[in-house]
Short mmCIF file of C-alpha atoms in Angstrom, two decimals:
data_model
loop_
_atom_site.label_atom_id
_atom_site.label_comp_id
_atom_site.label_asym_id
_atom_site.label_seq_id
_atom_site.Cartn_x
_atom_site.Cartn_y
_atom_site.Cartn_z
CA UNK A 13 -11.70 4.28 -9.90
CA UNK A 14 -9.04 5.70 -7.58
CA UNK A 15 -5.91 7.45 -8.37
CA UNK A 16 -3.43 4.68 -7.62
CA UNK A 17 -5.51 1.79 -8.91
CA UNK A 18 -4.08 -1.24 -10.66
CA UNK A 19 -5.54 -0.60 -13.81
CA UNK A 20 -5.20 3.38 -13.89
CA UNK A 21 -2.80 4.68 -16.51
CA UNK A 22 -0.17 5.86 -13.86
CA UNK A 23 -0.09 2.14 -12.31
CA UNK A 24 0.47 0.56 -15.61
CA UNK A 25 3.39 3.21 -16.44
CA UNK A 26 4.66 2.42 -12.93
CA UNK A 27 4.91 -1.25 -13.57
CA UNK A 28 6.41 -0.86 -17.22
CA UNK A 29 9.23 1.39 -15.62
CA UNK A 30 9.91 -1.18 -12.95
CA UNK A 31 10.28 -3.94 -15.50
CA UNK A 32 13.32 -2.41 -16.86
CA UNK A 33 16.88 -1.59 -15.43
CA UNK A 34 17.09 1.76 -13.26
CA UNK A 35 20.19 3.51 -12.45
CA UNK A 36 22.64 1.86 -10.39
CA UNK A 37 23.30 4.71 -8.23
CA UNK A 38 19.75 4.46 -6.78
CA UNK A 39 20.19 0.46 -5.74
CA UNK A 40 20.51 -0.55 -2.38
CA UNK A 41 22.50 -3.97 -2.48
CA UNK A 42 21.72 -4.81 1.45
CA UNK A 43 18.02 -4.24 1.15
CA UNK A 44 17.99 -5.36 -2.34
CA UNK A 45 15.36 -2.34 -3.22
CA UNK A 46 15.64 -0.09 -6.33
CA UNK A 47 14.80 3.39 -6.05
CA UNK A 48 13.71 5.48 -9.24
CA UNK A 49 15.16 8.82 -8.45
CA UNK A 50 17.44 10.45 -5.73
CA UNK A 51 14.84 11.64 -3.62
CA UNK A 52 13.49 8.09 -3.18
CA UNK A 53 17.03 6.65 -2.63
CA UNK A 54 17.29 9.55 0.14
CA UNK A 55 14.16 8.36 1.57
CA UNK A 56 15.01 4.86 1.57
CA UNK A 57 18.63 5.44 3.34
CA UNK A 58 16.52 7.21 6.14
CA UNK A 59 14.42 4.43 6.86
CA UNK A 60 14.61 1.95 9.85
CA UNK A 61 14.90 -1.12 7.95
CA UNK A 62 17.85 0.25 6.07
CA UNK A 63 19.43 1.54 9.29
CA UNK A 64 19.26 -1.97 10.90
CA UNK A 65 20.87 -3.49 7.72
CA UNK A 66 23.65 -1.04 7.88
CA UNK A 67 24.18 -2.01 11.51
CA UNK A 68 24.54 -5.82 10.36
CA UNK A 69 27.05 -4.46 7.69
CA UNK A 70 29.10 -2.64 10.16
CA UNK A 71 29.58 -5.62 12.28
CA UNK A 72 31.71 -7.64 9.39
CA UNK A 73 31.83 -5.41 6.35
CA UNK A 74 34.74 -7.32 4.97
CA UNK A 75 32.83 -10.79 5.23
CA UNK A 76 29.69 -9.47 3.62
CA UNK A 77 31.55 -7.92 0.83
CA UNK A 78 33.67 -11.26 0.13
CA UNK A 79 30.12 -12.81 0.01
CA UNK A 80 28.50 -10.67 -2.71
CA UNK A 81 31.71 -11.36 -4.78
CA UNK A 82 31.25 -14.71 -4.61
CA UNK A 83 28.00 -14.71 -5.70
CA UNK A 84 28.55 -12.30 -8.40
CA UNK A 85 31.45 -14.63 -9.46
CA UNK A 86 29.36 -17.90 -9.48
CA UNK A 87 26.40 -16.21 -11.33
CA UNK A 88 28.75 -14.92 -13.96
CA UNK A 89 30.50 -18.11 -14.47
CA UNK A 90 27.32 -20.01 -14.49
CA UNK A 91 25.81 -17.77 -17.06
CA UNK A 92 29.23 -18.57 -19.23
CA UNK A 93 28.92 -22.27 -18.73
CA UNK A 94 25.31 -22.40 -19.78
CA UNK A 95 25.50 -20.01 -22.72
CA UNK A 96 29.21 -19.90 -23.99
CA UNK A 97 30.72 -22.77 -22.73
CA UNK A 98 33.04 -23.54 -25.67
CA UNK A 99 33.15 -20.01 -27.30
CA UNK A 100 35.08 -16.95 -27.17
CA UNK A 101 33.11 -14.03 -26.34
CA UNK A 102 33.35 -10.39 -25.59
CA UNK A 103 33.37 -9.64 -21.93
CA UNK A 104 30.68 -6.76 -22.28
CA UNK A 105 28.32 -9.16 -23.96
CA UNK A 106 28.42 -11.70 -20.92
CA UNK A 107 28.04 -8.66 -18.44
CA UNK A 108 25.03 -7.37 -20.38
CA UNK A 109 23.44 -10.67 -20.32
CA UNK A 110 23.93 -11.33 -16.56
CA UNK A 111 22.58 -7.84 -15.73
CA UNK A 112 19.57 -8.31 -17.55
CA UNK A 113 18.20 -10.03 -14.43
CA UNK A 114 16.54 -7.13 -12.14
CA UNK A 115 17.60 -9.04 -9.01
CA UNK A 116 21.50 -9.95 -9.63
CA UNK A 117 24.19 -9.10 -7.43
CA UNK A 118 25.51 -5.48 -8.69
CA UNK A 119 29.13 -4.89 -9.16
CA UNK A 120 29.32 -1.86 -6.95
CA UNK A 121 28.68 -4.19 -3.81
CA UNK A 122 31.59 -6.35 -4.71
CA UNK A 123 35.47 -5.98 -4.22
CA UNK A 124 35.67 -5.23 -7.97
CA UNK A 125 35.43 -1.62 -9.21
CA UNK A 126 35.10 -2.12 -12.99
CA UNK A 127 34.33 -5.10 -15.31
CA UNK A 128 37.99 -5.15 -16.29
CA UNK A 129 39.66 -5.77 -12.72
CA UNK A 130 36.98 -8.57 -12.45
CA UNK A 131 38.14 -9.97 -15.84
CA UNK A 132 41.94 -9.86 -14.92
CA UNK A 133 40.94 -11.63 -11.61
CA UNK A 134 39.29 -14.47 -13.69
CA UNK A 135 42.68 -14.60 -15.81
CA UNK A 136 45.06 -14.82 -12.63
CA UNK A 137 42.89 -17.27 -10.87
CA UNK A 138 42.77 -19.41 -14.20
CA UNK A 139 38.96 -19.87 -14.36
CA UNK A 140 38.94 -18.44 -17.97
CA UNK A 141 41.36 -17.69 -20.59
CA UNK A 142 41.52 -13.68 -20.99
CA UNK A 143 42.57 -11.90 -24.08
CA UNK A 144 42.97 -8.20 -24.65
CA UNK A 145 42.20 -7.11 -28.16
CA UNK A 146 41.78 -3.59 -29.70
CA UNK A 147 38.01 -4.48 -29.57
CA UNK A 148 37.95 -4.92 -26.03
CA UNK A 149 38.46 -7.78 -23.37
CA UNK A 150 37.46 -11.41 -24.56
CA UNK A 151 37.17 -14.42 -22.30
CA UNK A 152 37.03 -18.30 -23.01
CA UNK A 153 35.50 -20.46 -20.25
CA UNK A 154 37.87 -23.20 -18.82
CA UNK A 155 35.41 -26.12 -18.32
CA UNK A 156 36.57 -28.06 -14.84
CA UNK A 157 33.29 -29.77 -14.17
CA UNK A 158 33.82 -33.27 -12.86
CA UNK A 159 32.30 -34.90 -15.75
CA UNK A 160 34.63 -33.33 -18.35
CA UNK A 161 37.68 -34.06 -15.89
CA UNK A 162 36.23 -37.70 -15.69
CA UNK A 163 36.09 -37.84 -19.58
CA UNK A 164 39.39 -36.59 -20.13
CA UNK A 165 40.95 -39.32 -17.82
CA UNK A 166 39.23 -41.91 -19.83
CA UNK A 167 40.41 -40.37 -22.99
CA UNK A 168 44.10 -40.48 -21.51
CA UNK A 169 43.68 -44.04 -20.30
CA UNK A 170 42.63 -44.85 -23.74
CA UNK A 171 45.68 -43.13 -25.21
CA UNK A 172 48.07 -44.69 -22.83
CA UNK A 173 46.40 -48.35 -23.72
CA UNK A 174 46.90 -47.76 -27.20
CA UNK A 175 50.48 -46.76 -26.96
CA UNK A 176 51.33 -49.94 -24.73
CA UNK A 177 49.37 -52.18 -27.66
CA UNK A 178 51.45 -50.44 -30.14
CA UNK A 179 54.79 -50.84 -28.45
CA UNK A 180 53.64 -54.70 -28.12
CA UNK A 181 53.12 -55.02 -31.73
CA UNK A 182 56.45 -53.30 -32.38
CA UNK A 183 58.19 -55.75 -30.51
CA UNK A 184 56.44 -58.74 -31.82
CA UNK A 185 57.48 -57.46 -35.27
CA UNK A 186 61.12 -57.13 -34.22
CA UNK A 187 61.15 -60.58 -32.91
CA UNK A 188 59.94 -61.96 -36.32
CA UNK A 189 62.36 -59.90 -38.00
CA UNK A 190 65.23 -61.25 -35.57
CA UNK A 191 63.95 -64.88 -36.31
CA UNK A 192 63.85 -64.48 -40.29
CA UNK A 193 67.76 -63.22 -39.96
CA UNK A 194 68.52 -66.20 -37.90
CA UNK A 195 67.05 -68.96 -40.30
CA UNK A 196 68.53 -66.99 -43.14
CA UNK A 197 71.88 -67.22 -41.56
CA UNK A 198 71.48 -71.25 -40.80
CA UNK A 199 70.28 -71.71 -44.68
CA UNK A 200 73.60 -69.85 -45.76
CA UNK A 201 75.77 -72.05 -43.83
CA UNK A 202 74.01 -75.18 -45.25
CA UNK A 203 74.34 -73.85 -48.66
CA UNK A 204 78.19 -73.15 -48.27
CA UNK A 205 78.81 -76.78 -47.09
CA UNK A 206 76.99 -78.15 -50.03
CA UNK A 207 79.00 -76.33 -52.30
CA UNK A 208 82.26 -76.97 -50.58
CA UNK A 209 82.24 -80.71 -49.46
CA UNK A 210 84.99 -82.19 -47.70
CA UNK A 211 87.43 -84.01 -49.41
CA UNK A 212 87.38 -87.91 -48.75
CA UNK A 213 90.35 -89.55 -47.57
CA UNK A 214 91.51 -92.62 -48.80
CA UNK A 215 89.67 -95.95 -47.19
CA UNK A 216 92.57 -97.06 -45.59
CA UNK A 217 95.97 -95.93 -44.31
CA UNK A 218 99.08 -98.15 -43.83
CA UNK A 219 101.49 -97.84 -40.86
CA UNK A 220 104.77 -99.33 -40.80
CA UNK A 221 106.20 -100.57 -37.47
CA UNK A 222 109.86 -101.78 -36.46
CA UNK A 223 108.89 -105.42 -36.72
CA UNK A 224 107.83 -104.91 -40.30
CA UNK A 225 103.92 -105.64 -39.41
CA UNK A 226 101.17 -103.79 -41.57
CA UNK A 227 97.92 -102.66 -39.50
CA UNK A 228 95.18 -101.13 -41.96
CA UNK A 229 92.44 -98.70 -40.74
CA UNK A 230 88.96 -98.43 -42.45
CA UNK A 231 87.68 -94.79 -42.04
CA UNK A 232 85.28 -94.09 -44.69
CA UNK A 233 82.09 -95.52 -42.85
CA UNK A 234 83.17 -94.23 -39.81
CA UNK A 235 83.87 -90.51 -41.05
CA UNK A 236 80.34 -90.67 -42.43
CA UNK A 237 78.81 -91.70 -38.96
CA UNK A 238 80.79 -88.86 -37.31
CA UNK A 239 79.51 -86.30 -39.84
CA UNK A 240 75.78 -87.46 -38.95
CA UNK A 241 76.67 -87.20 -35.20
CA UNK A 242 78.07 -83.82 -35.62
CA UNK A 243 74.89 -82.87 -37.39
CA UNK A 244 72.64 -84.25 -34.83
CA UNK A 245 74.75 -82.47 -31.84
CA UNK A 246 74.96 -79.15 -33.81
CA UNK A 247 70.93 -79.20 -34.53
CA UNK A 248 70.38 -79.82 -30.50
CA UNK A 249 72.82 -77.25 -29.37
CA UNK A 250 70.91 -74.84 -32.09
CA UNK A 251 67.95 -75.55 -30.83
CA UNK A 252 68.83 -75.13 -26.96
CA UNK A 253 70.36 -71.87 -28.04
CA UNK A 254 67.01 -70.66 -29.59
CA UNK A 255 64.94 -72.00 -26.66
CA UNK A 256 67.11 -69.89 -24.21
CA UNK A 257 66.84 -66.65 -26.61
CA UNK A 258 63.11 -67.03 -26.56
CA UNK A 259 62.92 -67.40 -22.89
CA UNK A 260 65.03 -64.47 -22.50
CA UNK A 261 62.81 -62.31 -24.95
CA UNK A 262 59.57 -63.47 -22.92
CA UNK A 263 61.07 -62.46 -19.97
CA UNK A 264 62.20 -59.23 -21.29
CA UNK A 265 58.81 -58.57 -22.54
CA UNK A 266 57.17 -59.48 -19.15
CA UNK A 267 59.41 -56.64 -17.36
CA UNK A 268 59.15 -54.31 -19.88
CA UNK A 269 55.27 -54.75 -19.90
CA UNK A 270 55.22 -54.88 -16.00
CA UNK A 271 57.40 -51.55 -15.99
CA UNK A 272 54.99 -49.58 -18.29
CA UNK A 273 51.90 -50.69 -16.31
CA UNK A 274 53.37 -49.85 -13.15
CA UNK A 275 54.35 -46.27 -14.39
CA UNK A 276 50.93 -45.88 -15.82
CA UNK A 277 49.29 -46.66 -12.52
CA UNK A 278 51.62 -44.54 -10.56
CA UNK A 279 50.71 -41.77 -13.11
CA UNK A 280 47.01 -42.09 -12.73
CA UNK A 281 47.14 -42.41 -8.66
CA UNK A 282 49.21 -39.29 -8.57
CA UNK A 283 46.59 -37.54 -10.91
CA UNK A 284 43.91 -38.69 -8.50
CA UNK A 285 45.78 -37.40 -5.69
CA UNK A 286 46.15 -33.98 -7.33
CA UNK A 287 42.28 -33.87 -8.08
CA UNK A 288 41.47 -34.58 -4.80
CA UNK A 289 43.79 -31.94 -3.17
CA UNK A 290 42.26 -29.51 -5.66
CA UNK A 291 38.63 -30.41 -5.02
CA UNK A 292 39.01 -30.39 -1.04
CA UNK A 293 41.34 -28.01 -0.50
CA UNK A 294 39.33 -24.73 0.71
CA UNK A 295 39.89 -21.60 2.17
CA UNK A 296 37.97 -22.44 5.24
CA UNK A 297 38.98 -25.34 7.69
CA UNK A 298 36.56 -24.98 10.91
CA UNK A 299 34.91 -28.03 11.68
CA UNK A 300 33.02 -29.18 14.78
CA UNK A 301 34.81 -31.63 17.82
CA UNK A 302 38.38 -30.32 17.29
CA UNK A 303 40.73 -28.32 19.50
CA UNK A 304 41.90 -24.89 18.62
CA UNK A 305 44.21 -22.25 20.19
CA UNK A 306 42.80 -18.53 20.34
CA UNK A 307 45.35 -15.76 18.85
CA UNK A 308 43.38 -12.81 19.00
CA UNK A 309 45.25 -9.98 20.58
CA UNK A 310 41.95 -8.22 21.28
CA UNK A 311 40.75 -11.06 23.77
CA UNK A 312 44.25 -10.84 25.72
CA UNK A 313 42.72 -8.34 28.32
CA UNK A 314 39.98 -11.04 28.80
CA UNK A 315 42.74 -13.73 29.21
CA UNK A 316 41.67 -15.75 26.23
CA UNK A 317 45.01 -15.12 24.18
CA UNK A 318 46.95 -18.34 23.55
CA UNK A 319 44.07 -20.45 25.51
CA UNK A 320 42.68 -23.58 24.22
CA UNK A 321 39.10 -24.50 23.22
CA UNK A 322 36.74 -26.71 21.61
CA UNK A 323 34.90 -25.76 18.59
CA UNK A 324 31.29 -26.58 19.41
CA UNK A 325 29.67 -24.82 16.32
CA UNK A 326 30.68 -23.65 13.02
CA UNK A 327 28.83 -20.31 11.79
CA UNK A 328 29.00 -19.40 7.98
CA UNK A 329 32.04 -21.67 7.29
CA UNK A 330 34.35 -18.81 8.81
CA UNK A 331 33.38 -18.37 12.23
CA UNK A 332 33.56 -21.07 15.14
CA UNK A 333 31.49 -20.89 18.66
CA UNK A 334 34.65 -21.91 21.04
CA UNK A 335 34.20 -23.40 24.27
CA UNK A 336 36.97 -22.55 26.30
CA UNK A 337 38.80 -25.64 28.12
CA UNK A 338 39.62 -23.59 31.36
CA UNK A 339 36.67 -21.25 31.92
CA UNK A 340 34.12 -23.20 29.86
CA UNK A 341 32.92 -19.80 28.38
CA UNK A 342 31.62 -19.66 24.82
CA UNK A 343 33.10 -17.04 22.59
CA UNK A 344 32.87 -16.36 18.68
CA UNK A 345 35.99 -16.15 17.15
CA UNK A 346 36.88 -15.92 13.08
CA UNK A 347 39.08 -18.83 11.90
CA UNK A 348 41.72 -15.78 10.84
CA UNK A 349 42.48 -15.60 14.95
CA UNK A 350 42.50 -19.13 15.81
CA UNK A 351 45.66 -21.92 15.26
CA UNK A 352 45.15 -25.52 15.05
CA UNK A 353 46.57 -27.69 18.00
CA UNK A 354 49.19 -30.63 17.34
CA UNK A 355 48.86 -33.51 20.16
CA UNK A 356 51.54 -36.05 21.28
CA UNK A 357 52.71 -38.39 19.24
CA UNK A 358 50.06 -41.39 19.15
CA UNK A 359 47.42 -38.65 19.61
CA UNK A 360 44.03 -38.37 17.56
CA UNK A 361 43.78 -35.71 14.87
CA UNK A 362 41.15 -34.33 12.42
CA UNK A 363 42.20 -33.75 8.87
CA UNK A 364 40.63 -30.57 8.40
CA UNK A 365 42.09 -29.49 4.74
CA UNK A 366 43.31 -31.22 1.72
CA UNK A 367 43.06 -34.22 -0.17
CA UNK A 368 41.59 -36.32 3.09
CA UNK A 369 39.58 -33.53 4.47
CA UNK A 370 37.08 -34.70 7.26
CA UNK A 371 38.95 -37.83 8.08
CA UNK A 372 40.20 -39.16 11.51
CA UNK A 373 44.08 -40.12 12.05
CA UNK A 374 46.60 -40.81 14.41
CA UNK A 375 49.94 -38.67 14.81
CA UNK A 376 52.89 -41.00 13.83
CA UNK A 377 55.81 -38.41 13.48
CA UNK A 378 56.39 -34.78 13.86
CA UNK A 379 58.99 -32.86 11.78
CA UNK A 380 59.67 -29.58 13.78
CA UNK A 381 62.17 -28.45 11.23
CA UNK A 382 59.58 -28.56 8.02
CA UNK A 383 56.58 -27.94 10.10
CA UNK A 384 54.98 -31.16 9.04
CA UNK A 385 53.77 -34.43 10.34
CA UNK A 386 53.30 -38.04 9.36
CA UNK A 387 49.75 -39.64 10.36
CA UNK A 388 47.95 -42.79 9.76
CA UNK A 389 44.06 -42.52 8.77
CA UNK A 390 41.90 -44.65 11.15
CA UNK A 391 38.51 -45.84 10.10
CA UNK A 392 36.53 -44.78 6.77
CA UNK A 393 37.57 -45.39 3.24
CA UNK A 394 41.14 -44.86 3.30
CA UNK A 395 41.79 -46.90 6.55
CA UNK A 396 45.38 -47.81 7.32
CA UNK A 397 46.82 -44.98 4.65
CA UNK A 398 50.13 -43.31 5.74
CA UNK A 399 50.35 -39.60 4.78
CA UNK A 400 53.88 -38.09 4.74
CA UNK A 401 54.52 -34.22 5.32
CA UNK A 402 51.11 -33.24 6.30
CA UNK A 403 51.47 -29.41 7.25
CA UNK A 404 50.42 -28.35 10.94
CA UNK A 405 47.52 -26.08 9.43
CA UNK A 406 45.75 -29.06 8.06
CA UNK A 407 45.53 -31.20 10.99
CA UNK A 408 44.15 -30.56 14.49
CA UNK A 409 43.55 -32.39 17.87
CA UNK A 410 40.25 -34.11 18.32
CA UNK A 411 38.69 -33.44 21.57
#
């Protein structure tokens, strides 16, 4: 059996050592290689593969560090969502669980030097609830998944519907109380009339005239008839008043219910718009087929500064392959050195960021003082919808 065969004690010991965590100072994130000691790490740094990786890093170090930071953050939050979704946990506990995987993204390759800085970043961005205690930092995951948001919306809808039903019931009870009070007042008037009947006048009155002729009037039967007529007319008047009151109450109820329904719908629509804006608002906006303006002063010597071009290809979300309109040359430019282009009124634009990201629209008006525009979406799900006060940075001319 050879010295370095698979079943030799040395080979078995090496495999056992490789299973566990090694020192972070001897790990190369670019090559994803763990060295056991300083000599091995030095030999690795002198190797040709490592030199090639470092050349790639030197071309765009900021972007690579951002990529590693994003991977570290997503892995950390995924572990929290799976293991400690609804609990308050010490930050060190979650970090130890995260680094248990040998192939994790190491913190020395991210923009955060320490775990404390990373925890503070999570608190600032609102991804976790952070608390500093004498025992250390404690964090609680804030669940912002689409399923939980949808459940919260349904719950709020149910609460609003229950409130509307309660208001309706209260109004019905109030109406019944008012009707009972009206009946009591009417019955009280009838009782007073019975207790205090009118004094009956004599059956006949005599009227003396100059010629000495006497004329008699019979008033008893007529007075009774008049009373009956008066009662019937008063009943009709009361019935008409009650009907009018009922109609007015019904109209008021319809108006109040309509207003409550409209306000609830408006609130729901506003919440949906905000949710769309949050989900579709990204830090990258480049897309194929739009016209952009090159604002890189480093390209001024070659004559590309403030020149327009068409985005033919998007690389890694942030870099665009631009075909210049005048020279037809192809350039690769980062989005930080590009600007959107606003066409003339009536021209077609692409919404590149925000709630309606990816939709084509037509430019209706431009507000130069507030640096925003009014557009109308054409084609698609939101065809005909007019968006007001869209910022210049969120729209760009179509080629």
